[in-house]
mmCIF file of C-alpha atoms in Angstrom:
data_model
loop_
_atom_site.group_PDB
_atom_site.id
_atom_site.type_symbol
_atom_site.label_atom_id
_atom_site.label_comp_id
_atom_site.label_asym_id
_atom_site.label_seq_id
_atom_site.Cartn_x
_atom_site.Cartn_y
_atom_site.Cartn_z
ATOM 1 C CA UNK A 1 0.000 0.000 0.000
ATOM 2 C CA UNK A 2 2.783 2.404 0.977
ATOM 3 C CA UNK A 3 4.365 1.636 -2.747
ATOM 4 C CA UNK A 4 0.998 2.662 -4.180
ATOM 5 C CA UNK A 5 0.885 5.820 -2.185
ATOM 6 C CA UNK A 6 4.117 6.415 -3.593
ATOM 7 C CA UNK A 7 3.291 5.960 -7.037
ATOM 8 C CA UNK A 8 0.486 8.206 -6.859
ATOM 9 C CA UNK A 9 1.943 11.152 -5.091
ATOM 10 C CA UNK A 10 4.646 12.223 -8.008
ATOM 11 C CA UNK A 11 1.914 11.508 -10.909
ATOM 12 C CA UNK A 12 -0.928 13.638 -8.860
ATOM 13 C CA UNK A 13 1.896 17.111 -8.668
ATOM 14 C CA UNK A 14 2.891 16.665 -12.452
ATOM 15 C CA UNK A 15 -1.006 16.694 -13.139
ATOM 16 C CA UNK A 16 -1.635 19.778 -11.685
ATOM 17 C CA UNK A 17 1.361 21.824 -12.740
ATOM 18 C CA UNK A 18 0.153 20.345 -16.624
ATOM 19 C CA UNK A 19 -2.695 21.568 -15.671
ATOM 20 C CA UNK A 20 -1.750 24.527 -14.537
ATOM 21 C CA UNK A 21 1.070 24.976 -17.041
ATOM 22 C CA UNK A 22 -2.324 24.621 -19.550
ATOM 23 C CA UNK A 23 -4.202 27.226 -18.093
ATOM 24 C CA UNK A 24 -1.138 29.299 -18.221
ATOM 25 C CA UNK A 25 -0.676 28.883 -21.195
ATOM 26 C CA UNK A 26 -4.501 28.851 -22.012
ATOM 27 C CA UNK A 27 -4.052 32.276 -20.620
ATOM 28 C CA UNK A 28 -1.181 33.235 -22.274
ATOM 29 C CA UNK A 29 -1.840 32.058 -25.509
ATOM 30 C CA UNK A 30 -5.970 34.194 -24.252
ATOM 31 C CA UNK A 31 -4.244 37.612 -23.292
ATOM 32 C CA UNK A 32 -2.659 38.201 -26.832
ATOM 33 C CA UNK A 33 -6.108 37.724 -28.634
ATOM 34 C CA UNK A 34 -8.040 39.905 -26.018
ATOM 35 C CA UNK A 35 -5.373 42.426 -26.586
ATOM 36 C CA UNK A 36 -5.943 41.931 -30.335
ATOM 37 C CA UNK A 37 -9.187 42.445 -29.810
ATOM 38 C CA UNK A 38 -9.391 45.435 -27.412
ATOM 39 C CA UNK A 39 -6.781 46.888 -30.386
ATOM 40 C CA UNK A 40 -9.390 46.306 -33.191
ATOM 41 C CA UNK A 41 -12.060 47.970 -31.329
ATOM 42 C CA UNK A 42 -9.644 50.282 -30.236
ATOM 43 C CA UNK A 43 -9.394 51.058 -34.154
ATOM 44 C CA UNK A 44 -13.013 50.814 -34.844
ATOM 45 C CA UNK A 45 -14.065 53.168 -32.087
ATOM 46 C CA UNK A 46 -11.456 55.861 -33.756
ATOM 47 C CA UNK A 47 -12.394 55.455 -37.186
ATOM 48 C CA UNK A 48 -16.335 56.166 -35.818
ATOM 49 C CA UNK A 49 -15.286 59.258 -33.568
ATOM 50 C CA UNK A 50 -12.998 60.203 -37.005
ATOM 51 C CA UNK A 51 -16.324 59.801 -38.984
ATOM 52 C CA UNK A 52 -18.570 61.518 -36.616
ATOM 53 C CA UNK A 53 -16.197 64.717 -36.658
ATOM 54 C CA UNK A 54 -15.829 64.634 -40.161
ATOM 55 C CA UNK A 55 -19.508 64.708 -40.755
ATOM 56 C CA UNK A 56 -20.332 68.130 -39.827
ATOM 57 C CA UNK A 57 -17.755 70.029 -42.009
ATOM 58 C CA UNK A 58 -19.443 68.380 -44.751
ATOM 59 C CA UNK A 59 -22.589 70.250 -44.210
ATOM 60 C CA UNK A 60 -21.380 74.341 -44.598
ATOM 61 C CA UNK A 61 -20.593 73.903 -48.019
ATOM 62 C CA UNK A 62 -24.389 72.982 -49.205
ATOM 63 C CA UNK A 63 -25.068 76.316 -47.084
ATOM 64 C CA UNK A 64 -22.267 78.257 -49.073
ATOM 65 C CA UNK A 65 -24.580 78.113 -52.601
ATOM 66 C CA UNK A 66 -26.823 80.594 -52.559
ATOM 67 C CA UNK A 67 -25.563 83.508 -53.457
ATOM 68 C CA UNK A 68 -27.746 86.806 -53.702
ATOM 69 C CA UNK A 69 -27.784 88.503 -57.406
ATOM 70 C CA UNK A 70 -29.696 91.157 -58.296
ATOM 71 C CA UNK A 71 -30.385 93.099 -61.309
ATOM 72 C CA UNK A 72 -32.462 96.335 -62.662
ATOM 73 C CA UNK A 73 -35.447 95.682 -64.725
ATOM 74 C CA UNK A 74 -36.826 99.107 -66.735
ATOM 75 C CA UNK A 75 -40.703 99.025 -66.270
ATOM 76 C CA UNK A 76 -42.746 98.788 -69.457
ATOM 77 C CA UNK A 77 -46.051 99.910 -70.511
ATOM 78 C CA UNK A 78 -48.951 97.709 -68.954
ATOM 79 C CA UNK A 79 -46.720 96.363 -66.248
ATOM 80 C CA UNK A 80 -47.845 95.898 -62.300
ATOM 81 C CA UNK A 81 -45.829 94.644 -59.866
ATOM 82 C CA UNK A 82 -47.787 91.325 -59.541
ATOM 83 C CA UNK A 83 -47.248 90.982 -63.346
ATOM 84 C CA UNK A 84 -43.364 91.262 -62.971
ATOM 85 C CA UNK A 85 -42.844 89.464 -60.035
ATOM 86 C CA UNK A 86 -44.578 86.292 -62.430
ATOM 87 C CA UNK A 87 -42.344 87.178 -65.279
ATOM 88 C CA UNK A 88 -39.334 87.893 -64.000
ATOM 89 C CA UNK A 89 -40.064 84.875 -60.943
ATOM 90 C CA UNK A 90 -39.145 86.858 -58.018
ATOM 91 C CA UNK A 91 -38.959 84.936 -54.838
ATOM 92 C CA UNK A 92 -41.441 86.813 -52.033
ATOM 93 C CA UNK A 93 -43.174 88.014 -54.998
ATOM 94 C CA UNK A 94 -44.704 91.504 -55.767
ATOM 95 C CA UNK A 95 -44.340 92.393 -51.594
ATOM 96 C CA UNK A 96 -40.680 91.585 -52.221
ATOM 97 C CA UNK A 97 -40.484 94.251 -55.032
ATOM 98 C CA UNK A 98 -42.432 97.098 -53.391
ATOM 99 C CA UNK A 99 -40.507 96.456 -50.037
ATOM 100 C CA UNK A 100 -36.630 96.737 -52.172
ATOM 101 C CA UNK A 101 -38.154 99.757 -53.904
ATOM 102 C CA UNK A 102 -40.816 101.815 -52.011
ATOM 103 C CA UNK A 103 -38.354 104.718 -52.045
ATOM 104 C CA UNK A 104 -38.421 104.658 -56.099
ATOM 105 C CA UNK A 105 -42.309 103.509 -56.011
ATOM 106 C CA UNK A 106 -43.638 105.820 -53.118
ATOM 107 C CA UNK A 107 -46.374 105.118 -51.237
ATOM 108 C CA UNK A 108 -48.661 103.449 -53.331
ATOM 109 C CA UNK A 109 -47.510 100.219 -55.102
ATOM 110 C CA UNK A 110 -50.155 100.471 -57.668
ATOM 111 C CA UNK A 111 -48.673 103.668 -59.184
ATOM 112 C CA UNK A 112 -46.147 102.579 -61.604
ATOM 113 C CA UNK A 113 -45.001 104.223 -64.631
ATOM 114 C CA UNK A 114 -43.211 102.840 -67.883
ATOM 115 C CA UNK A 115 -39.150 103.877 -67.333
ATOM 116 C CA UNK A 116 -39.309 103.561 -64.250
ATOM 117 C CA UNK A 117 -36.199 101.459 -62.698
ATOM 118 C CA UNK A 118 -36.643 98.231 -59.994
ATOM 119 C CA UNK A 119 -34.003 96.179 -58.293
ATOM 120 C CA UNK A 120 -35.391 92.953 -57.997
ATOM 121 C CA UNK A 121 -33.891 90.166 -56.552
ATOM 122 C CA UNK A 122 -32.543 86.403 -56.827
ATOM 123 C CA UNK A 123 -34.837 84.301 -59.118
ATOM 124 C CA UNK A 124 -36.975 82.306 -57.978
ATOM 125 C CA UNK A 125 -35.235 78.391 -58.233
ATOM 126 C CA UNK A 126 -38.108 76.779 -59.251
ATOM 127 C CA UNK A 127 -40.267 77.536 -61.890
ATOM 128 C CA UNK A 128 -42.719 74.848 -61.623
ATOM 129 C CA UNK A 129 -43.311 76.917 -58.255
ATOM 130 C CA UNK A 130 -44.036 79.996 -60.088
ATOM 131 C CA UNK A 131 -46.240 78.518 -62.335
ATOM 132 C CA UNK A 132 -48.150 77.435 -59.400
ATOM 133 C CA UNK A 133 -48.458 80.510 -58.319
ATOM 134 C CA UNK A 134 -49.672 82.215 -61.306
ATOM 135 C CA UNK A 135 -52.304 79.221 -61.740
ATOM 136 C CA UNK A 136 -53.259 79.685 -57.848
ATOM 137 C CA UNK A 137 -53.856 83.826 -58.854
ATOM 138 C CA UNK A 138 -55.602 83.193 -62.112
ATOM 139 C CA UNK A 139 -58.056 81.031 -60.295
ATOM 140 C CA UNK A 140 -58.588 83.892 -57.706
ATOM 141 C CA UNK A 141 -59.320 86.256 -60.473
ATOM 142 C CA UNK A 142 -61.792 84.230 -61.860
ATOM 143 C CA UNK A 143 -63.460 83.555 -58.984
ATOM 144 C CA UNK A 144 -63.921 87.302 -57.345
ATOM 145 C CA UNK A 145 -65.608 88.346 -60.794
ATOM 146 C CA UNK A 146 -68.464 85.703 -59.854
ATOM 147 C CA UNK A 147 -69.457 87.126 -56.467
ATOM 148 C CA UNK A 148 -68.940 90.822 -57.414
ATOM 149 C CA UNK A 149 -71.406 90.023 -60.638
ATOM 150 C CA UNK A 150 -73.689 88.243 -58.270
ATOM 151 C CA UNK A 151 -73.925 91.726 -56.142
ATOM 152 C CA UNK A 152 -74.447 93.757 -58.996
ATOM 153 C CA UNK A 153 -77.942 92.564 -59.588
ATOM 154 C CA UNK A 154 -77.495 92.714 -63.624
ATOM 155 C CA UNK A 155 -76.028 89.436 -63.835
ATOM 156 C CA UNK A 156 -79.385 88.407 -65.947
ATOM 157 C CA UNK A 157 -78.554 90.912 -68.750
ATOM 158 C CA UNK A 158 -74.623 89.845 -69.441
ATOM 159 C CA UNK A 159 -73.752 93.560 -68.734
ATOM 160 C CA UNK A 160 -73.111 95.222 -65.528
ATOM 161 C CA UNK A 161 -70.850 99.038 -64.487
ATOM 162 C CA UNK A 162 -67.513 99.248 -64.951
ATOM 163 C CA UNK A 163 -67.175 100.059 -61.375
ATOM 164 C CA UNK A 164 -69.276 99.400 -58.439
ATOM 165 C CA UNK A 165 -71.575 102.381 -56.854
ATOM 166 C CA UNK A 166 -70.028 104.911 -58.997
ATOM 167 C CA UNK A 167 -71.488 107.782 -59.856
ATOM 168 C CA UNK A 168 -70.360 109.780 -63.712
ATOM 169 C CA UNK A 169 -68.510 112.894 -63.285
ATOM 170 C CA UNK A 170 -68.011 114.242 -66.170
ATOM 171 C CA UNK A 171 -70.862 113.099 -68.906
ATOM 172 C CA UNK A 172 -70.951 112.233 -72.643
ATOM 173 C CA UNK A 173 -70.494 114.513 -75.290
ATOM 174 C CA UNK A 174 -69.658 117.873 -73.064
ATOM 175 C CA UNK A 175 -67.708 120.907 -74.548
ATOM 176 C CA UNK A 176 -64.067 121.376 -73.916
ATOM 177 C CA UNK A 177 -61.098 122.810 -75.076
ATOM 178 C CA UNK A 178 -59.098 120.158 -73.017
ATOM 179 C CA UNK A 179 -60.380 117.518 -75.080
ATOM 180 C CA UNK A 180 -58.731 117.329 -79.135
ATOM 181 C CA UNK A 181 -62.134 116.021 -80.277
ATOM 182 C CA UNK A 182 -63.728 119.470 -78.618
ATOM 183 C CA UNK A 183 -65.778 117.368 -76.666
ATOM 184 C CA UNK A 184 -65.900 114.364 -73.920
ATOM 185 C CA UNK A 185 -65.531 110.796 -75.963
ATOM 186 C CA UNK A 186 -66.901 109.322 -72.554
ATOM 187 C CA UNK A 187 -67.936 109.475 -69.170
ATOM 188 C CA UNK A 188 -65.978 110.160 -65.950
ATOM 189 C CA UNK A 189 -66.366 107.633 -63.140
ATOM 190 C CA UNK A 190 -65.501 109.239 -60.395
ATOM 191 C CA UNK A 191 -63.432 106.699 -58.045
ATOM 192 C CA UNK A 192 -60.365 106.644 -56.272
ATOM 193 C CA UNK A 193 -56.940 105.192 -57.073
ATOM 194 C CA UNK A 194 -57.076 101.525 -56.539
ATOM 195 C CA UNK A 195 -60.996 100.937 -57.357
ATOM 196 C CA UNK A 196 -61.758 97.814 -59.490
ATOM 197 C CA UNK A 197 -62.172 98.158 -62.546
ATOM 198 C CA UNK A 198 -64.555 95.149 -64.422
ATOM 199 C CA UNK A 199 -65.047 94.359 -67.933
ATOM 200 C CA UNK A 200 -68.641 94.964 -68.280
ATOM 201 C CA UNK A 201 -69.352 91.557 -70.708
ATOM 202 C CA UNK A 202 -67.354 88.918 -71.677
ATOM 203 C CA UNK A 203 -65.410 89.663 -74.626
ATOM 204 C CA UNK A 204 -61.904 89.820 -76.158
ATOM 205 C CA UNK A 205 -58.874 91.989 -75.329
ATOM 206 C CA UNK A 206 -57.807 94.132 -78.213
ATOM 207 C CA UNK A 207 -55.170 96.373 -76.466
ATOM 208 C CA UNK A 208 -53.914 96.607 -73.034
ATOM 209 C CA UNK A 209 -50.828 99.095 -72.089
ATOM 210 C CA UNK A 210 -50.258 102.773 -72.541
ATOM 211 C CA UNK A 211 -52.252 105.179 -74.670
ATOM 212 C CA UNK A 212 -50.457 108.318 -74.576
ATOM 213 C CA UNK A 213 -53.183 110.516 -73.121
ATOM 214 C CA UNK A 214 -55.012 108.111 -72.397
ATOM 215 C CA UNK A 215 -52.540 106.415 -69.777
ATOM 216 C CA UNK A 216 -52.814 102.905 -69.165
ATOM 217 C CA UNK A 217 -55.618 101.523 -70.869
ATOM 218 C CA UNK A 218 -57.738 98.563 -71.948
ATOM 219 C CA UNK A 219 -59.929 97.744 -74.917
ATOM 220 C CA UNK A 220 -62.132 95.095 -74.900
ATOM 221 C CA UNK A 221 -64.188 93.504 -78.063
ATOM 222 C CA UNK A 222 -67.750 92.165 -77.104
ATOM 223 C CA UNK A 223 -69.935 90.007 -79.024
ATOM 224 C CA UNK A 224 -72.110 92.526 -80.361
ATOM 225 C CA UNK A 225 -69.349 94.248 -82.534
ATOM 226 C CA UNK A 226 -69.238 96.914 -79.970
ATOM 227 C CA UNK A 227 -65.516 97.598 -78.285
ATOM 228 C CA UNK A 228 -65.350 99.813 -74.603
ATOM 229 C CA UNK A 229 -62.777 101.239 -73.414
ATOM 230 C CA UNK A 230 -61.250 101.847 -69.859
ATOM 231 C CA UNK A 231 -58.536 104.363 -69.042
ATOM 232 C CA UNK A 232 -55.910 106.408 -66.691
ATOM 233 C CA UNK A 233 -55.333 103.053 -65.034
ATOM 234 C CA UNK A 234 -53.038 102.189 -62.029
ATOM 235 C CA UNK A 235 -51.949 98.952 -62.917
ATOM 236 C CA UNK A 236 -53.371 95.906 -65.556
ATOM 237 C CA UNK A 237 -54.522 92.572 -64.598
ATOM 238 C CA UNK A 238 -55.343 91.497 -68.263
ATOM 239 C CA UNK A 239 -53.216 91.226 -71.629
ATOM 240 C CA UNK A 240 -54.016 91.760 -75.577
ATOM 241 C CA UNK A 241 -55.835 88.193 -76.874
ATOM 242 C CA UNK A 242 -56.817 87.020 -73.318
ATOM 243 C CA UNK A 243 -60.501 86.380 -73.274
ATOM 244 C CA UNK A 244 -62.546 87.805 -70.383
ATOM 245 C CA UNK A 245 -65.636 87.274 -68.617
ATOM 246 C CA UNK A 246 -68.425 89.778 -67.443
ATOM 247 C CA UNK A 247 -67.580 91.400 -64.143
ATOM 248 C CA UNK A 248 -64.041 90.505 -64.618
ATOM 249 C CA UNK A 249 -61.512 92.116 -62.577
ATOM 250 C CA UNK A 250 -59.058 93.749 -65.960
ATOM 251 C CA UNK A 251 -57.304 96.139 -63.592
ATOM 252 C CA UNK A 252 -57.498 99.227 -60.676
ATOM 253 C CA UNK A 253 -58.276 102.791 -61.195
ATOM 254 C CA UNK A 254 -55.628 105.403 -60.997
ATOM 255 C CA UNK A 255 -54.582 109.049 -62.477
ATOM 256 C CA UNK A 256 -52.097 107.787 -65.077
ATOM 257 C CA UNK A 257 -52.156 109.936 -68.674
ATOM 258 C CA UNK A 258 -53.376 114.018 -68.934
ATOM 259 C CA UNK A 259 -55.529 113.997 -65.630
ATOM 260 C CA UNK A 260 -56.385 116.160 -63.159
ATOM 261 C CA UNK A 261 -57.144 113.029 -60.728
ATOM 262 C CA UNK A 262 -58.026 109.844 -60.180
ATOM 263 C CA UNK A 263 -61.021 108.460 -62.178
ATOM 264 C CA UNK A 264 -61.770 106.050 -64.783
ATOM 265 C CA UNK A 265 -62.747 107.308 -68.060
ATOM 266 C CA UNK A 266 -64.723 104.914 -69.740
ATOM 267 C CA UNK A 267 -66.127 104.988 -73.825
ATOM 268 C CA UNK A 268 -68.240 102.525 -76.046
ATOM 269 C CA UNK A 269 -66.968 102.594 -79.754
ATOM 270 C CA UNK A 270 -67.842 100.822 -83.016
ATOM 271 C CA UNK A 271 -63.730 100.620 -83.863
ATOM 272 C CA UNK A 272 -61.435 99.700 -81.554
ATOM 273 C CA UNK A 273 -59.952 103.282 -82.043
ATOM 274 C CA UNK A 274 -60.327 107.145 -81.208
ATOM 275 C CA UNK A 275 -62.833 108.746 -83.029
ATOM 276 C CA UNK A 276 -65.415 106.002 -83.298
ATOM 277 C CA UNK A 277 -67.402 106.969 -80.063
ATOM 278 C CA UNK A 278 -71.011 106.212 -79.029
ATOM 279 C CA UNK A 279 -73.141 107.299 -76.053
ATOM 280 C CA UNK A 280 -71.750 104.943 -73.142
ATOM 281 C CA UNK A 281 -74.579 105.094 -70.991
ATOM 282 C CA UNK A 282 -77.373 104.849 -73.598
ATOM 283 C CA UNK A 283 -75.281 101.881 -73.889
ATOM 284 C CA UNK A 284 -75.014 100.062 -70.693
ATOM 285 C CA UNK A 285 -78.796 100.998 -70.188
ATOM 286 C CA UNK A 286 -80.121 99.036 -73.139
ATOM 287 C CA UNK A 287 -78.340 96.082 -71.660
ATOM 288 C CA UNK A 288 -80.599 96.574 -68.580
ATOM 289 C CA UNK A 289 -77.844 98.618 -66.474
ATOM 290 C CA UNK A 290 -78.778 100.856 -64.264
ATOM 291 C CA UNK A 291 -76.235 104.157 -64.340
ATOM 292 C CA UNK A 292 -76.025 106.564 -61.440
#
């Protein structure tokens, strides 16, 4: 028995130190690939915090494109500011305009004459935008002629005034040396700048710009032959060849042209031109309007 003791004793050591040699090594042969590993994430974590710094000096240069331009644009007959701002697609639109040139403009942004100089600003980016816009507007248009035809209680008859709950200054026909005929072509509504001015029944636009003494102006053909007239506007809302409807909104009153103030001077002709004048409100009153 004693033998056997001895035999186990040296065999049980030289297990354990293999053992423990093993783990050793086991934990040798373990620290090198943890190290390896702590290393790669080491390098992983860097490359991230590298990539997350990076990522914000990226982002200045999409803020360094726009760049502010501006140029002049030389007004024309039978411009408004709404019209240009469309045209020439200025962003912030005809506000944008009157607000970089109210010193130029003055105080009302529906006085503006052909010559006149405007800054305007960057373009607008998009033009699908703009054309947006301009449908959005042209829908507006036609829709405020419906309700102010509605109030004018001739919608029945296809006619109705020029303006609303005006009543004629200055009649047809009367004597003056002011006037190259020798007489008044028209009568004078008497209304103040900015007044709507409606195309009394549907018809076609013949003219629309300046007319000399006549300032801006408007002639419309109806369907009875018959062409009116509508002058010393402020501004335009219509163009030559654009049909219109009764009650239509074609543009605001003003003093433009050989005035003495604001007013809208309105004839009936047989020709779209001078000369070819007929009584306006014998006119409007055989269509079943009523003139103050």
């Amino acid at each position: 028995m004693p033998a056997k003791g001895k035999h186990r004793r040296p065999k049980s050591p030289r297990f354990s130190r293999s053992i423990a040699v093993a783990g050793t090594g086991g934990a040798a042969l373990a620290l090198p690939l943890m190290g390896a590993t702590g290393a790669h994430a080491a390098t992983q974590t860097t490359a991230v915090a590298h990539h997350v710094e990076k990522a914000p000096t990226a982002a200045p240069a999409k803020k360094a494109a726009p760049a502010t331009t501006t140029k002049t644009y030389a007004v024309r007959s039978g411009d408004y500011l709404s019209k240009i701002a469309d045209e020439q697609n200025v962003s912030g639109g005809w506000k944008k305009i009157y607000s970089d040139n109210r010193s130029a403009i003055g105080s009302d942004p529906s006085l503006i004459h052909p010559g006149l100089k405007l800054s305007l600003g960057k373009k607008a980016a998009s033009a699908a935008h703009a054309a947006t816009r301009t449908s959005t507007s042209a829908g507006s248009a036609q829709a405020a002629p419906a309700t102010e035809t509605a109030d004018s209680g001739a919608a029945s008859s296809g006619y109705t005034l020029p303006v609303a709950g005006s009543a004629v200054g200055t009649g047809y026909k009367v004597a003056g040396s002011m006037w190259s005929s020798g007489y008044h072509t028209g009568v004078d509504f008497v209304v103040p700048t900015g007044t709507t001015i409606k195309s009394i029944a549907a018809g076609t636009v013949v003219s629309a710009g300046w007319g000399g003494a006549y300032g801006n102006q408007v002639v419309i053909q109806h369907a009875d032959g018959k062409y009116s007239q509508y002058a010393h506007m402020s501004s335009l809302s219509v163009s030559a060849g654009q049909t219109v409807t009764e009650g239509q909104q074609i543009g605001l009153s003003g003093a433009t042209g050989n005035v003495t103030g604001p007013h809208l001077h309105f004839e009936i002709r047989t020709t779209p031109d001078y000369g070819s004048d007929v009584d306006p409100v014998a006119y409007l009153r055989s269509h079943g309007v009523a003139v103050g």
